[in-house]
mmCIF file of C-alpha atoms and ligand atoms in Angstrom:
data_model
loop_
_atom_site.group_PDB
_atom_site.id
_atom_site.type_symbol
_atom_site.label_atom_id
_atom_site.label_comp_id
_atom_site.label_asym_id
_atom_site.label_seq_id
_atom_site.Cartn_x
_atom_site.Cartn_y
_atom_site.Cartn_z
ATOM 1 C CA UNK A 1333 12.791 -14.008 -33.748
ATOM 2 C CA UNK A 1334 14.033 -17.663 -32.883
ATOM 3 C CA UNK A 1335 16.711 -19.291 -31.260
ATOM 4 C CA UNK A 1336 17.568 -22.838 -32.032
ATOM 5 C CA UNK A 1337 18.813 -25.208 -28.973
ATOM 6 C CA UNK A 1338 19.137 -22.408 -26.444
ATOM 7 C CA UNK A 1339 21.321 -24.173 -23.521
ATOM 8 C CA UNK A 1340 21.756 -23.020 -19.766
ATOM 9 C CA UNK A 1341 25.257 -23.568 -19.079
ATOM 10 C CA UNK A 1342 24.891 -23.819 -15.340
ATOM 11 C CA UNK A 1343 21.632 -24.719 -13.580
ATOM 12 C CA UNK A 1344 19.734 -25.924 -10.266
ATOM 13 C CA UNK A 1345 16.871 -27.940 -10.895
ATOM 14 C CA UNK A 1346 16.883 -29.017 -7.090
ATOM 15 C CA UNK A 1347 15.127 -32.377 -5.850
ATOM 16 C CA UNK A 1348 11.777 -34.174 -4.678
ATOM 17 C CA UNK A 1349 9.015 -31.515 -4.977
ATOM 18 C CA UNK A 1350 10.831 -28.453 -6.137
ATOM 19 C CA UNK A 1351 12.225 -30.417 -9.063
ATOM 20 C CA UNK A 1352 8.737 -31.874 -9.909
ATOM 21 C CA UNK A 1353 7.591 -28.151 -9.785
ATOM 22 C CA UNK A 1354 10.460 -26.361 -11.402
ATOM 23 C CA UNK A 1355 12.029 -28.682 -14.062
ATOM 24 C CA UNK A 1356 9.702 -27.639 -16.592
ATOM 25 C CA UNK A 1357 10.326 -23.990 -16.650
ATOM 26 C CA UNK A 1358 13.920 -24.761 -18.065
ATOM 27 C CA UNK A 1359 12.865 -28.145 -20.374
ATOM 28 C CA UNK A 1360 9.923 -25.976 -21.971
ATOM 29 C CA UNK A 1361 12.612 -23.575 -23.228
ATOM 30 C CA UNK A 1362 15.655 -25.145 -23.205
ATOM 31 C CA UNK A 1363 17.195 -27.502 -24.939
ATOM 32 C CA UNK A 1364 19.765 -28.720 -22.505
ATOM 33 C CA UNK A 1365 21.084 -27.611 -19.290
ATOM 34 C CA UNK A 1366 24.262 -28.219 -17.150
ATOM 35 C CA UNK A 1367 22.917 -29.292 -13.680
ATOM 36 C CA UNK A 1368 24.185 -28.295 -10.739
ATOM 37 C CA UNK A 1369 24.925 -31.545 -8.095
ATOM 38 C CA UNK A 1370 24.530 -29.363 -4.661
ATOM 39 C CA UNK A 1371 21.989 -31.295 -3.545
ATOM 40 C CA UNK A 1372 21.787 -32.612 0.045
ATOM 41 C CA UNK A 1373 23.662 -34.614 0.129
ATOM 42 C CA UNK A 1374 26.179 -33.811 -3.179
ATOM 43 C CA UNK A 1375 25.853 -35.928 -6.539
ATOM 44 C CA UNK A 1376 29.279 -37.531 -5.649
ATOM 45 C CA UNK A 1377 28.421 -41.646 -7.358
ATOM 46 C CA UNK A 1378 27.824 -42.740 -10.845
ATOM 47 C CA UNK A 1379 24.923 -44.222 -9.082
ATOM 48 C CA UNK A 1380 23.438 -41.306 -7.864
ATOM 49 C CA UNK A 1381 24.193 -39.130 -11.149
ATOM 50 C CA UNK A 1382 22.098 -42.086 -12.915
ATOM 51 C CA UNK A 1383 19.450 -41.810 -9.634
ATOM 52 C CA UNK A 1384 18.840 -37.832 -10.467
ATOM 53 C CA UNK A 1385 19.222 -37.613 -14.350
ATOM 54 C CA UNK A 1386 16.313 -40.710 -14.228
ATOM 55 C CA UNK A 1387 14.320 -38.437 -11.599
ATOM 56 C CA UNK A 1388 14.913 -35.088 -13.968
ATOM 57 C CA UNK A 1389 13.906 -37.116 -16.831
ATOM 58 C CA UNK A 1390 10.353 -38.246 -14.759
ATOM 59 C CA UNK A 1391 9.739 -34.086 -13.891
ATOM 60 C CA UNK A 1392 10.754 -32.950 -17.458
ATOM 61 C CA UNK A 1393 7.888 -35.224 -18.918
ATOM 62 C CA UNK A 1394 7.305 -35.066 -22.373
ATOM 63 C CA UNK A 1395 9.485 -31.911 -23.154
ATOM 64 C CA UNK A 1396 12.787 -32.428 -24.993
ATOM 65 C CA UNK A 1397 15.534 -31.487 -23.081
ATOM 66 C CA UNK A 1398 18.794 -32.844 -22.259
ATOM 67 C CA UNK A 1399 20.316 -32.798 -18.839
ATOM 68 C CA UNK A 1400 24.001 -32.638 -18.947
ATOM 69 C CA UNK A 1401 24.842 -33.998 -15.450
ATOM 70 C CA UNK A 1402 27.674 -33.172 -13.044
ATOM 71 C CA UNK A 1403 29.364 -34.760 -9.939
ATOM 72 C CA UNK A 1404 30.677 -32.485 -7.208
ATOM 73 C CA UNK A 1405 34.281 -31.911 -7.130
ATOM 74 C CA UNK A 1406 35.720 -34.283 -4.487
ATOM 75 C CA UNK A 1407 39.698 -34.385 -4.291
ATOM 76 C CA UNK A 1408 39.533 -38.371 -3.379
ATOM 77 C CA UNK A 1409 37.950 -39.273 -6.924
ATOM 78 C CA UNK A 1410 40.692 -41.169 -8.776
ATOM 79 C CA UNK A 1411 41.297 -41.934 -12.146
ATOM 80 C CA UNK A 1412 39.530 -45.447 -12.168
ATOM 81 C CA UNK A 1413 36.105 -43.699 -10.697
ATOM 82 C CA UNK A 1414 36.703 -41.156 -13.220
ATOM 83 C CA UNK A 1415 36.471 -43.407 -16.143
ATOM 84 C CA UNK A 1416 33.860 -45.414 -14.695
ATOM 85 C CA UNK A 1417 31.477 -42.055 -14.662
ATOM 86 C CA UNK A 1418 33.092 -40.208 -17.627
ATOM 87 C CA UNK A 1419 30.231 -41.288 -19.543
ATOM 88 C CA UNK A 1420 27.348 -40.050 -17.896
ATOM 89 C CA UNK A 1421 28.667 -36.748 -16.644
ATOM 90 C CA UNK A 1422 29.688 -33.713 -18.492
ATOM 91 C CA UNK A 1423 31.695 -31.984 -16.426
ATOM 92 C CA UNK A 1424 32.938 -31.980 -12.698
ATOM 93 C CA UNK A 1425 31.385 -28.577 -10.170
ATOM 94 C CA UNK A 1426 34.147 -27.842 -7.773
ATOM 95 C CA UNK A 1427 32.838 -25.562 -4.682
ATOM 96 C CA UNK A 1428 35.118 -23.702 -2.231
ATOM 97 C CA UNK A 1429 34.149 -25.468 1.137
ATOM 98 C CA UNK A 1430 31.243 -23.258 2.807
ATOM 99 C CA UNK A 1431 31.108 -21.050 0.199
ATOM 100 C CA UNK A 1432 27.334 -21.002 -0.988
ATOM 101 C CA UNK A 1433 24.092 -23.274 -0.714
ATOM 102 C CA UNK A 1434 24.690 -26.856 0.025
ATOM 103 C CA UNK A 1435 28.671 -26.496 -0.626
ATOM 104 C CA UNK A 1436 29.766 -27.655 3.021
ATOM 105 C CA UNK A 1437 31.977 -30.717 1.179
ATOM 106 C CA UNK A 1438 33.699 -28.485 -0.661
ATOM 107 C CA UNK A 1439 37.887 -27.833 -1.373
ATOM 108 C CA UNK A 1440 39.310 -25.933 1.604
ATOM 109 C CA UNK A 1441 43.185 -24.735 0.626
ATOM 110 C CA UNK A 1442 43.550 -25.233 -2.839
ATOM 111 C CA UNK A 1443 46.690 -26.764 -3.008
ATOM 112 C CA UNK A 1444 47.381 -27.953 -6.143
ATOM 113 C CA UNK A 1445 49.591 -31.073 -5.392
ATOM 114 C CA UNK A 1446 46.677 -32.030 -3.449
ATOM 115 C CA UNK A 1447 44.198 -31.918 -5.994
ATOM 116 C CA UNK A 1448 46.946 -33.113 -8.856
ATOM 117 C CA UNK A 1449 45.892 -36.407 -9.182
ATOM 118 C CA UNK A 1450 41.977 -35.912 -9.715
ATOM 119 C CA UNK A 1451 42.611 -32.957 -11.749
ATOM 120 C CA UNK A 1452 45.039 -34.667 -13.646
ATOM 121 C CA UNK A 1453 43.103 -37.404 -14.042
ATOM 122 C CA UNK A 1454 39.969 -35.085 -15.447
ATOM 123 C CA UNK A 1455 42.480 -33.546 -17.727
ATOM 124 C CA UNK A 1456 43.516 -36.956 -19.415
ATOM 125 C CA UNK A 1457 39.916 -37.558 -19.474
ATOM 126 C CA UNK A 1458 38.690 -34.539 -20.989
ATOM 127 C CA UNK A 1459 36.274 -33.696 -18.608
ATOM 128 C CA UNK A 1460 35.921 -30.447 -17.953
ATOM 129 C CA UNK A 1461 35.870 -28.467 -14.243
ATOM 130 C CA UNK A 1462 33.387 -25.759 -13.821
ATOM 131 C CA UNK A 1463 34.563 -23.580 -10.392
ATOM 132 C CA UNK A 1464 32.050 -21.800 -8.174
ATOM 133 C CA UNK A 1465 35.213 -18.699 -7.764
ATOM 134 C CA UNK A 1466 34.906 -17.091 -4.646
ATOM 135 C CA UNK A 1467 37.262 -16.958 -1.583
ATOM 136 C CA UNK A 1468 35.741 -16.297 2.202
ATOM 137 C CA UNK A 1469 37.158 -13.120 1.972
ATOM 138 C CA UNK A 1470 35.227 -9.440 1.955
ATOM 139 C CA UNK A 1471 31.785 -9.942 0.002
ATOM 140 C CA UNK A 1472 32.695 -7.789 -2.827
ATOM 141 C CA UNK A 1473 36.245 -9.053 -3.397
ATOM 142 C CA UNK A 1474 35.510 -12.690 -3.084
ATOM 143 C CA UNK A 1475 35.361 -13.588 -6.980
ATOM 144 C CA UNK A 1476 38.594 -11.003 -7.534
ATOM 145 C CA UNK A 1477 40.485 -12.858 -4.826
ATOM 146 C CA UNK A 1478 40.086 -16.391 -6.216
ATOM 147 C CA UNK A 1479 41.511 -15.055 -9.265
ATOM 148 C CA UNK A 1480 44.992 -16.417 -8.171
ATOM 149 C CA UNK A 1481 43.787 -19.899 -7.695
ATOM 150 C CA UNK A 1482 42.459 -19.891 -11.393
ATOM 151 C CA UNK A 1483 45.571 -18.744 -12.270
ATOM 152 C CA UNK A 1484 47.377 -21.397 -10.814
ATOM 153 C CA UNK A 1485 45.161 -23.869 -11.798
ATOM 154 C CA UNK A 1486 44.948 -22.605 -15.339
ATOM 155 C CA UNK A 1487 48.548 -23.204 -15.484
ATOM 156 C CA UNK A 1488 49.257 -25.900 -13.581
ATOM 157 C CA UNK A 1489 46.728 -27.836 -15.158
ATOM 158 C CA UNK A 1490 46.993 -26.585 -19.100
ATOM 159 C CA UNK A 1491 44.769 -29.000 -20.660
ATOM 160 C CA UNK A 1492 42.491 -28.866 -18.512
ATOM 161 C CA UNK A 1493 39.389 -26.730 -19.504
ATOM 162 C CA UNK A 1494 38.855 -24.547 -16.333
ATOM 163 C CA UNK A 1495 35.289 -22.866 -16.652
ATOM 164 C CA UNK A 1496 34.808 -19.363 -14.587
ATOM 165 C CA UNK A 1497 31.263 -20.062 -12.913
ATOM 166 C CA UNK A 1498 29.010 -17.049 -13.033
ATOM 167 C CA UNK A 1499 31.680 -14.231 -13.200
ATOM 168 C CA UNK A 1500 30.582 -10.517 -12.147
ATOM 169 C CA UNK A 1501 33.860 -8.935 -12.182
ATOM 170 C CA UNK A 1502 35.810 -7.182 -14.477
ATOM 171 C CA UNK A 1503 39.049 -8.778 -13.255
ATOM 172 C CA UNK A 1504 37.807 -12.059 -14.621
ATOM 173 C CA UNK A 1505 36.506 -10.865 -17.961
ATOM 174 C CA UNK A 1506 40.484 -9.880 -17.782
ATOM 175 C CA UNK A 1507 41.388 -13.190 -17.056
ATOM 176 C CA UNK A 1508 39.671 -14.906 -19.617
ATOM 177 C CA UNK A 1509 42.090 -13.977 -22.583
ATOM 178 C CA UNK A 1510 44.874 -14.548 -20.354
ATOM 179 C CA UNK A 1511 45.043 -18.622 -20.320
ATOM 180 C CA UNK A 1512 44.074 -20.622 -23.153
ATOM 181 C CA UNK A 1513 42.226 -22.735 -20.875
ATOM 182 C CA UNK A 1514 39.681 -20.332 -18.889
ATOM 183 C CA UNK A 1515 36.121 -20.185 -20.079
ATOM 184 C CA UNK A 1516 33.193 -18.493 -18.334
ATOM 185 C CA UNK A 1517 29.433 -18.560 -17.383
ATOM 186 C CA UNK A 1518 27.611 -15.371 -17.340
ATOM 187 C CA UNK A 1519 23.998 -15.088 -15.943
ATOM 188 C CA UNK A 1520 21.462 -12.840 -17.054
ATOM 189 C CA UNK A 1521 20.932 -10.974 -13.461
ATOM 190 C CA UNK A 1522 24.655 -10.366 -13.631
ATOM 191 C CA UNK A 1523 24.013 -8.638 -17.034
ATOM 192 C CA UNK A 1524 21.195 -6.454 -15.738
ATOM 193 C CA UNK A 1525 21.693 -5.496 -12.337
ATOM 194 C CA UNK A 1526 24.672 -4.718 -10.335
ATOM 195 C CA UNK A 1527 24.348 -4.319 -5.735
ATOM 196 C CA UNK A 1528 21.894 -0.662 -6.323
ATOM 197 C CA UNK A 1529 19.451 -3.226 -7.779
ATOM 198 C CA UNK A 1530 19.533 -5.473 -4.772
ATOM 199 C CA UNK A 1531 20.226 -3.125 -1.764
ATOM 200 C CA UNK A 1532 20.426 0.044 -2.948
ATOM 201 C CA UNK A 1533 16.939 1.143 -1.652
ATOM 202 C CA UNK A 1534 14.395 -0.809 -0.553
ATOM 203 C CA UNK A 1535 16.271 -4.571 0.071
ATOM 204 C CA UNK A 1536 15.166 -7.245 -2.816
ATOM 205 C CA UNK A 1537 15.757 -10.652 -1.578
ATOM 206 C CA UNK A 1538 14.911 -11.997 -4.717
ATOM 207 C CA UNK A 1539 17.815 -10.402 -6.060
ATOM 208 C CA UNK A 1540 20.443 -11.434 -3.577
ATOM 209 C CA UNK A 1541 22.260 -14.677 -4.414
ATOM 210 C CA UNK A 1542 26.361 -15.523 -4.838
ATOM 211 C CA UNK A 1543 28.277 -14.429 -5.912
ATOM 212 C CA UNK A 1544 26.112 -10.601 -5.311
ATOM 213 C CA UNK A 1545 26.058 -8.468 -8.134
ATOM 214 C CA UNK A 1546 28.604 -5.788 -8.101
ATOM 215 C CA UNK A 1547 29.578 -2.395 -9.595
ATOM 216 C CA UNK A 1548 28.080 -0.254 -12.779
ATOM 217 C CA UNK A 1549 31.789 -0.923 -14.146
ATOM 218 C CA UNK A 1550 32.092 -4.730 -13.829
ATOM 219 C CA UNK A 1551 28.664 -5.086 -15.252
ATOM 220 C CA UNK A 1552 29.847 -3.145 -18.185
ATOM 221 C CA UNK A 1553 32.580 -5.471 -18.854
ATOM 222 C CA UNK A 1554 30.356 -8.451 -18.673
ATOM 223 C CA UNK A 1555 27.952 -7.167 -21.082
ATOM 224 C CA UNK A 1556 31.000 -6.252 -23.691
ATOM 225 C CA UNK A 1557 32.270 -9.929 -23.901
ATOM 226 C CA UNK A 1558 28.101 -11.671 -23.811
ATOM 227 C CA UNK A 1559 27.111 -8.845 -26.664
ATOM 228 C CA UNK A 1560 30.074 -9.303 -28.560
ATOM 229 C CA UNK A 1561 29.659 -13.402 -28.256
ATOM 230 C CA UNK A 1562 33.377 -13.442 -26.867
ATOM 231 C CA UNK A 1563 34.179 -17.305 -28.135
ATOM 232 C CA UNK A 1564 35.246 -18.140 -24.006
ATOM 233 C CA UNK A 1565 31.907 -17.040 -22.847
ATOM 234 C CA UNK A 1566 28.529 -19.147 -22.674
ATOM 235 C CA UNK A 1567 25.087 -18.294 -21.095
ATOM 236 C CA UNK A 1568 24.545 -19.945 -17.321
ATOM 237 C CA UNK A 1569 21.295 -18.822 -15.941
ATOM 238 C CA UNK A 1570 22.579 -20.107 -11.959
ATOM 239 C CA UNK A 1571 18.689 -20.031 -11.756
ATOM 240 C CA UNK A 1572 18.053 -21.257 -8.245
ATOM 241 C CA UNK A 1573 15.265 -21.678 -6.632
ATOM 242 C CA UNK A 1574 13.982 -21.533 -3.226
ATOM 243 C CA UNK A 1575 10.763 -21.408 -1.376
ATOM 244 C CA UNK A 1576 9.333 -17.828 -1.195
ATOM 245 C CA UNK A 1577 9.746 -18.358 2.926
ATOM 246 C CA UNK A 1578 13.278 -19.212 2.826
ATOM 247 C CA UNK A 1579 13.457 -15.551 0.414
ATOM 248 C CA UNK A 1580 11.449 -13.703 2.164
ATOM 249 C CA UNK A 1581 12.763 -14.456 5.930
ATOM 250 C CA UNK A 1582 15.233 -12.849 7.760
ATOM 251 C CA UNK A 1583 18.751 -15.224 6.948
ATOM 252 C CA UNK A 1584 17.619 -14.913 2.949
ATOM 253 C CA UNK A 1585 18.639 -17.938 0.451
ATOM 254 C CA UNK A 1586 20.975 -17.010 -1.585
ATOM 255 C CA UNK A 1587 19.949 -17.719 -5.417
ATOM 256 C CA UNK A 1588 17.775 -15.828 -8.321
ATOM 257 C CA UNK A 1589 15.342 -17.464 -10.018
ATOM 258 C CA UNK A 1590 15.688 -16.696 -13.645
ATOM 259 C CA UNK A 1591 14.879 -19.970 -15.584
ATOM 260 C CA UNK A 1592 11.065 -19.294 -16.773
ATOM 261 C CA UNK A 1593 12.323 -15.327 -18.325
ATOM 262 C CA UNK A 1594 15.702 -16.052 -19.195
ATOM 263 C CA UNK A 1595 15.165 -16.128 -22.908
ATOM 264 C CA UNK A 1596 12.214 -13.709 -22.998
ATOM 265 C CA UNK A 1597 15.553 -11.157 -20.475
ATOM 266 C CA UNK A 1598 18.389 -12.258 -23.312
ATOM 267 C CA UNK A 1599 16.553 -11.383 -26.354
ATOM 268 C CA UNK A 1600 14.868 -7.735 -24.785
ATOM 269 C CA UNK A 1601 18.815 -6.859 -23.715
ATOM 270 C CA UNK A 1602 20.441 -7.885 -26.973
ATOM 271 C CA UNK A 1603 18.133 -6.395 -28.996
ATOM 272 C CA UNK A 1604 18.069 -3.160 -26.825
ATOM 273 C CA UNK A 1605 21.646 -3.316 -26.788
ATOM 274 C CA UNK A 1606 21.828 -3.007 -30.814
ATOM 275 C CA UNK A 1607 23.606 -6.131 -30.812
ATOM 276 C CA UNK A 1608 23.672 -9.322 -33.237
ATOM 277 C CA UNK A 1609 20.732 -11.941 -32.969
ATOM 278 C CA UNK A 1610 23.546 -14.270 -34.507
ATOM 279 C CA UNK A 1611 25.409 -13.078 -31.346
ATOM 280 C CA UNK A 1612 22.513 -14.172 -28.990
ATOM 281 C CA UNK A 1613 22.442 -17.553 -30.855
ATOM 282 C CA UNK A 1614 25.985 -17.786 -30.040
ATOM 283 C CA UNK A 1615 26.219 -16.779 -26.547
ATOM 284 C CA UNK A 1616 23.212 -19.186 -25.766
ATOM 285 C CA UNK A 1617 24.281 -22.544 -27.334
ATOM 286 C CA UNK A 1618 27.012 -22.637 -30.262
ATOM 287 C CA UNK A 1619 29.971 -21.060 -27.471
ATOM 288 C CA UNK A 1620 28.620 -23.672 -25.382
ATOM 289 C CA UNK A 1621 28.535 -26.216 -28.101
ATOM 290 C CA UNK A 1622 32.182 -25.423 -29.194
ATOM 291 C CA UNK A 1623 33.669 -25.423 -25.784
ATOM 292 C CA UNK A 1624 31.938 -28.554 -24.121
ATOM 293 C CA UNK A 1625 31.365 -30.698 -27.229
ATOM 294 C CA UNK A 1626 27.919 -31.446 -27.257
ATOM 295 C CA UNK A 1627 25.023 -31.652 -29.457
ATOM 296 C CA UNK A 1628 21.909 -30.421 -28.030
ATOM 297 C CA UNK A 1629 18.520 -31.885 -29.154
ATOM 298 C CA UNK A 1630 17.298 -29.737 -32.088
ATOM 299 C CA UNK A 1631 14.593 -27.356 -30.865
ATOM 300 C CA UNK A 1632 13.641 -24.318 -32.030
ATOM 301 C CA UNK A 1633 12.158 -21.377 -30.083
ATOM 302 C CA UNK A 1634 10.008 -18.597 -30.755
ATOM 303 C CA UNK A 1635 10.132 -14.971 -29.571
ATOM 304 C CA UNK A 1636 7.548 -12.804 -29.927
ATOM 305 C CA UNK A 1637 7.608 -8.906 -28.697
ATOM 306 C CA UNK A 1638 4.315 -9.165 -26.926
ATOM 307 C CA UNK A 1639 4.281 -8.014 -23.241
ATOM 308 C CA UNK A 1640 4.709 -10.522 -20.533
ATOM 309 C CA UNK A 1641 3.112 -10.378 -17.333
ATOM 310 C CA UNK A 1642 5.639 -12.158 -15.074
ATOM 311 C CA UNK A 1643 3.329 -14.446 -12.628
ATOM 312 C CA UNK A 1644 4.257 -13.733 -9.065
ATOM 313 C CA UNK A 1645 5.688 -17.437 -8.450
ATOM 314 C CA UNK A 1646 5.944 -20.723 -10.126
ATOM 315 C CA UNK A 1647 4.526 -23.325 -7.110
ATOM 316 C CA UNK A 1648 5.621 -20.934 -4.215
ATOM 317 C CA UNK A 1649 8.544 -19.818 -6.146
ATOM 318 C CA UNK A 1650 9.162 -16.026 -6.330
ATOM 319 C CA UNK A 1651 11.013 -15.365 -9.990
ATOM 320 C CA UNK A 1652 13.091 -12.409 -10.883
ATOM 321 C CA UNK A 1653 10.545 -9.429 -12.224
ATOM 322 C CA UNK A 1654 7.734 -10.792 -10.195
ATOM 323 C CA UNK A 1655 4.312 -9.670 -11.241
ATOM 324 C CA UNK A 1656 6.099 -6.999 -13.777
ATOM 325 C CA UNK A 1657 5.949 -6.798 -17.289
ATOM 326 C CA UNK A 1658 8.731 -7.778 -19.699
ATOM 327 C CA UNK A 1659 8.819 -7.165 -23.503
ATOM 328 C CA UNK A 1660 9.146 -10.503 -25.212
ATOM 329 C CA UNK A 1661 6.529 -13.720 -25.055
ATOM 330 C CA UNK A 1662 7.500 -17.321 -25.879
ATOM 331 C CA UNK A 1663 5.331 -18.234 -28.529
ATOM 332 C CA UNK A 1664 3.651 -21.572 -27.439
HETATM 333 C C1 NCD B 644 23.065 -21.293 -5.649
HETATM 334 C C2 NCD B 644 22.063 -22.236 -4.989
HETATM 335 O O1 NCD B 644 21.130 -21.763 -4.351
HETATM 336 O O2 NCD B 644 22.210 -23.454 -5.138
HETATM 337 N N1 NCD B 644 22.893 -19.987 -5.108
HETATM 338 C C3 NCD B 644 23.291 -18.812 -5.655
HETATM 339 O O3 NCD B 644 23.156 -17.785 -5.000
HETATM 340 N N2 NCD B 644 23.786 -18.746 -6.874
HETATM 341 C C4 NCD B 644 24.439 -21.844 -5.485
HETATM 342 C C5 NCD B 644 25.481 -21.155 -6.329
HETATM 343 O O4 NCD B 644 25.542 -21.319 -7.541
HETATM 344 O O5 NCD B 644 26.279 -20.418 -5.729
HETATM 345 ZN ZN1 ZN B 645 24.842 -21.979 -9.132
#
């Protein structure tokens, strides 16, 4: 079993030590990755987009891997910065102020004159906006909520793409067919576990990140657009780590980290799932191709079914699956 350039579509590689200890997980697998900019403080500068890809590129070593970088969304960018950086970013991460790790300069109101001219500005540009879609609303109906702002922005905006960031809801699987525009991540926690998983019985922090996984049904409706390789739909791992003590404490980081199994998860689920390997291969890079317009650096992975034992952290970094066996090995 291979897959050729797998790609995670939305990723945190972090900074300082926790990069130089977790960058390789994704670069030894991957071929490319879009990289999330909620750092402290946000990626907001061409300079400091050039600062992190350079320090990515030290922690990745030798691997080949491509690191597709982002700014965070900021509605003061103008046109003029936005063709200054249009070359070294991929794509623009808007967060709802507040609304998850490190988001706290975020977009409070969403009102779409206000954010016209950036938006506008991306559109003309091509660059696309990936959206972290949750309102501050009940936990569970946060992503359902925000479905009215990317309706409006879907349509006020028509050229511009508009990518769904980790969806776990039916109602945006719905929404995806609905505007020509609207794409979507999908992780692969959100395809395996829905809130039972992560406080059903005994509470797993390692499971718990944003938006939370939700019901049997929605989880369901995820799985029938990543099995079927729905064309909107790419493969985001939203692996994010944090120290085990900031998992394990009471106030638990939000965030799953997925990057080091993601593969080894994706291949055991398709393949239990009866579905495609040429539907893997899509859902991992050629959606993802189509839809941003990239070319990942050729690579070409191996999967083996051989039992493996998933170590119980990467440098003081708990994983999903910790210390329990999976079905499928990387071959080395
Ligand atoms: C992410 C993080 O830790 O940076 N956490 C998470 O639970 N997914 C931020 C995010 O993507 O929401
Ligand atoms: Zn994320």
């Amino acid at each position: 079993m291979q897959l050729n350039a797998p790609l995670d579509m939305h990723l945190h590689l972090r900074d300082g030590e926790m990069l130089e200890n977790i960058a390789k997980c994704s670069a030894e697998t991957f071929s490319g990755a879009i990289i999330m900019p909620n750092l402290v403080p946000p990626v907001s500068t061409k300079e400091e987009v050039l600062a992190y890809k350079a320090r990515i590129m030290k922690a990745i070593g030798e691997e080949t891997f491509e690191p597709y970088m982002t700014l965070f969304f900021k509605p003061s960018y103008d046109k003029d910065f936005l063709s200054s950086v249009r070359d070294e970013i991929t794509a623009l991460k808007l967060y709802p102020a507040g609304i998850t790790t490190n988001s706290e300069g975020g977009v409070s109101g969403f009102d779409v004159e206000e954010l016209r001219p950036t938006l506008e500005a991306m559109s003309e540009l091509n660059i696309p906006l990936c959206v972290h879609g949750e309102t501050n609303g009940f936990v569970m109906d946060r992503e359902a909520e925000f479905a009215s702002i990317y309706k409006r922005l879907a349509t006020a905006f028509p050229k511009l793409k508009i990518i769904m960031e980790h969806i776990t809801t039916k109602s945006s699987v719905d929404l995806l067919d609905k505007f020509e525009n609207l794409y979507a991540t999908i992780t692969i926690h959100h395809l395996l576990i829905t809130l039972d998983d992560v406080a059903g019985g005994m509470l797993k922090p390692h499971l718990f990140c944003k938006p939370i996984a939700k019901r049997p049904a929605d989880r369901d409706a995820l799985l029938k657009v990543a099995l079927s390789a729905h064309p909107k739909v790419m493969f985001g791992s939203d692996s994010a780590p944090h120290p085990k003590h900031a998992k394990e404490s009471c106030g638990c980081a939000a965030g799953v980290f997925t990057a080091p199994i993601a593969l080894q998860l994706l291949t055991e689920l398709f393949e239990n799932q009866n579905a495609p390997i040429e539907n893997l291969q899509a859902f991992v890079s050629g959606n993802a191709q189509k839809i941003y317009g990239i070319t990942p650096p050729v690579k070409t992975i191996v999967l083996e079914k051989r039992p493996f034992h998933v170590p119980s952290d990467y440098n003081g970094v708990v994983p999903m699956y910790a210390d329990e066996k999976i079905a499928y090995s990387i071959k080395k």
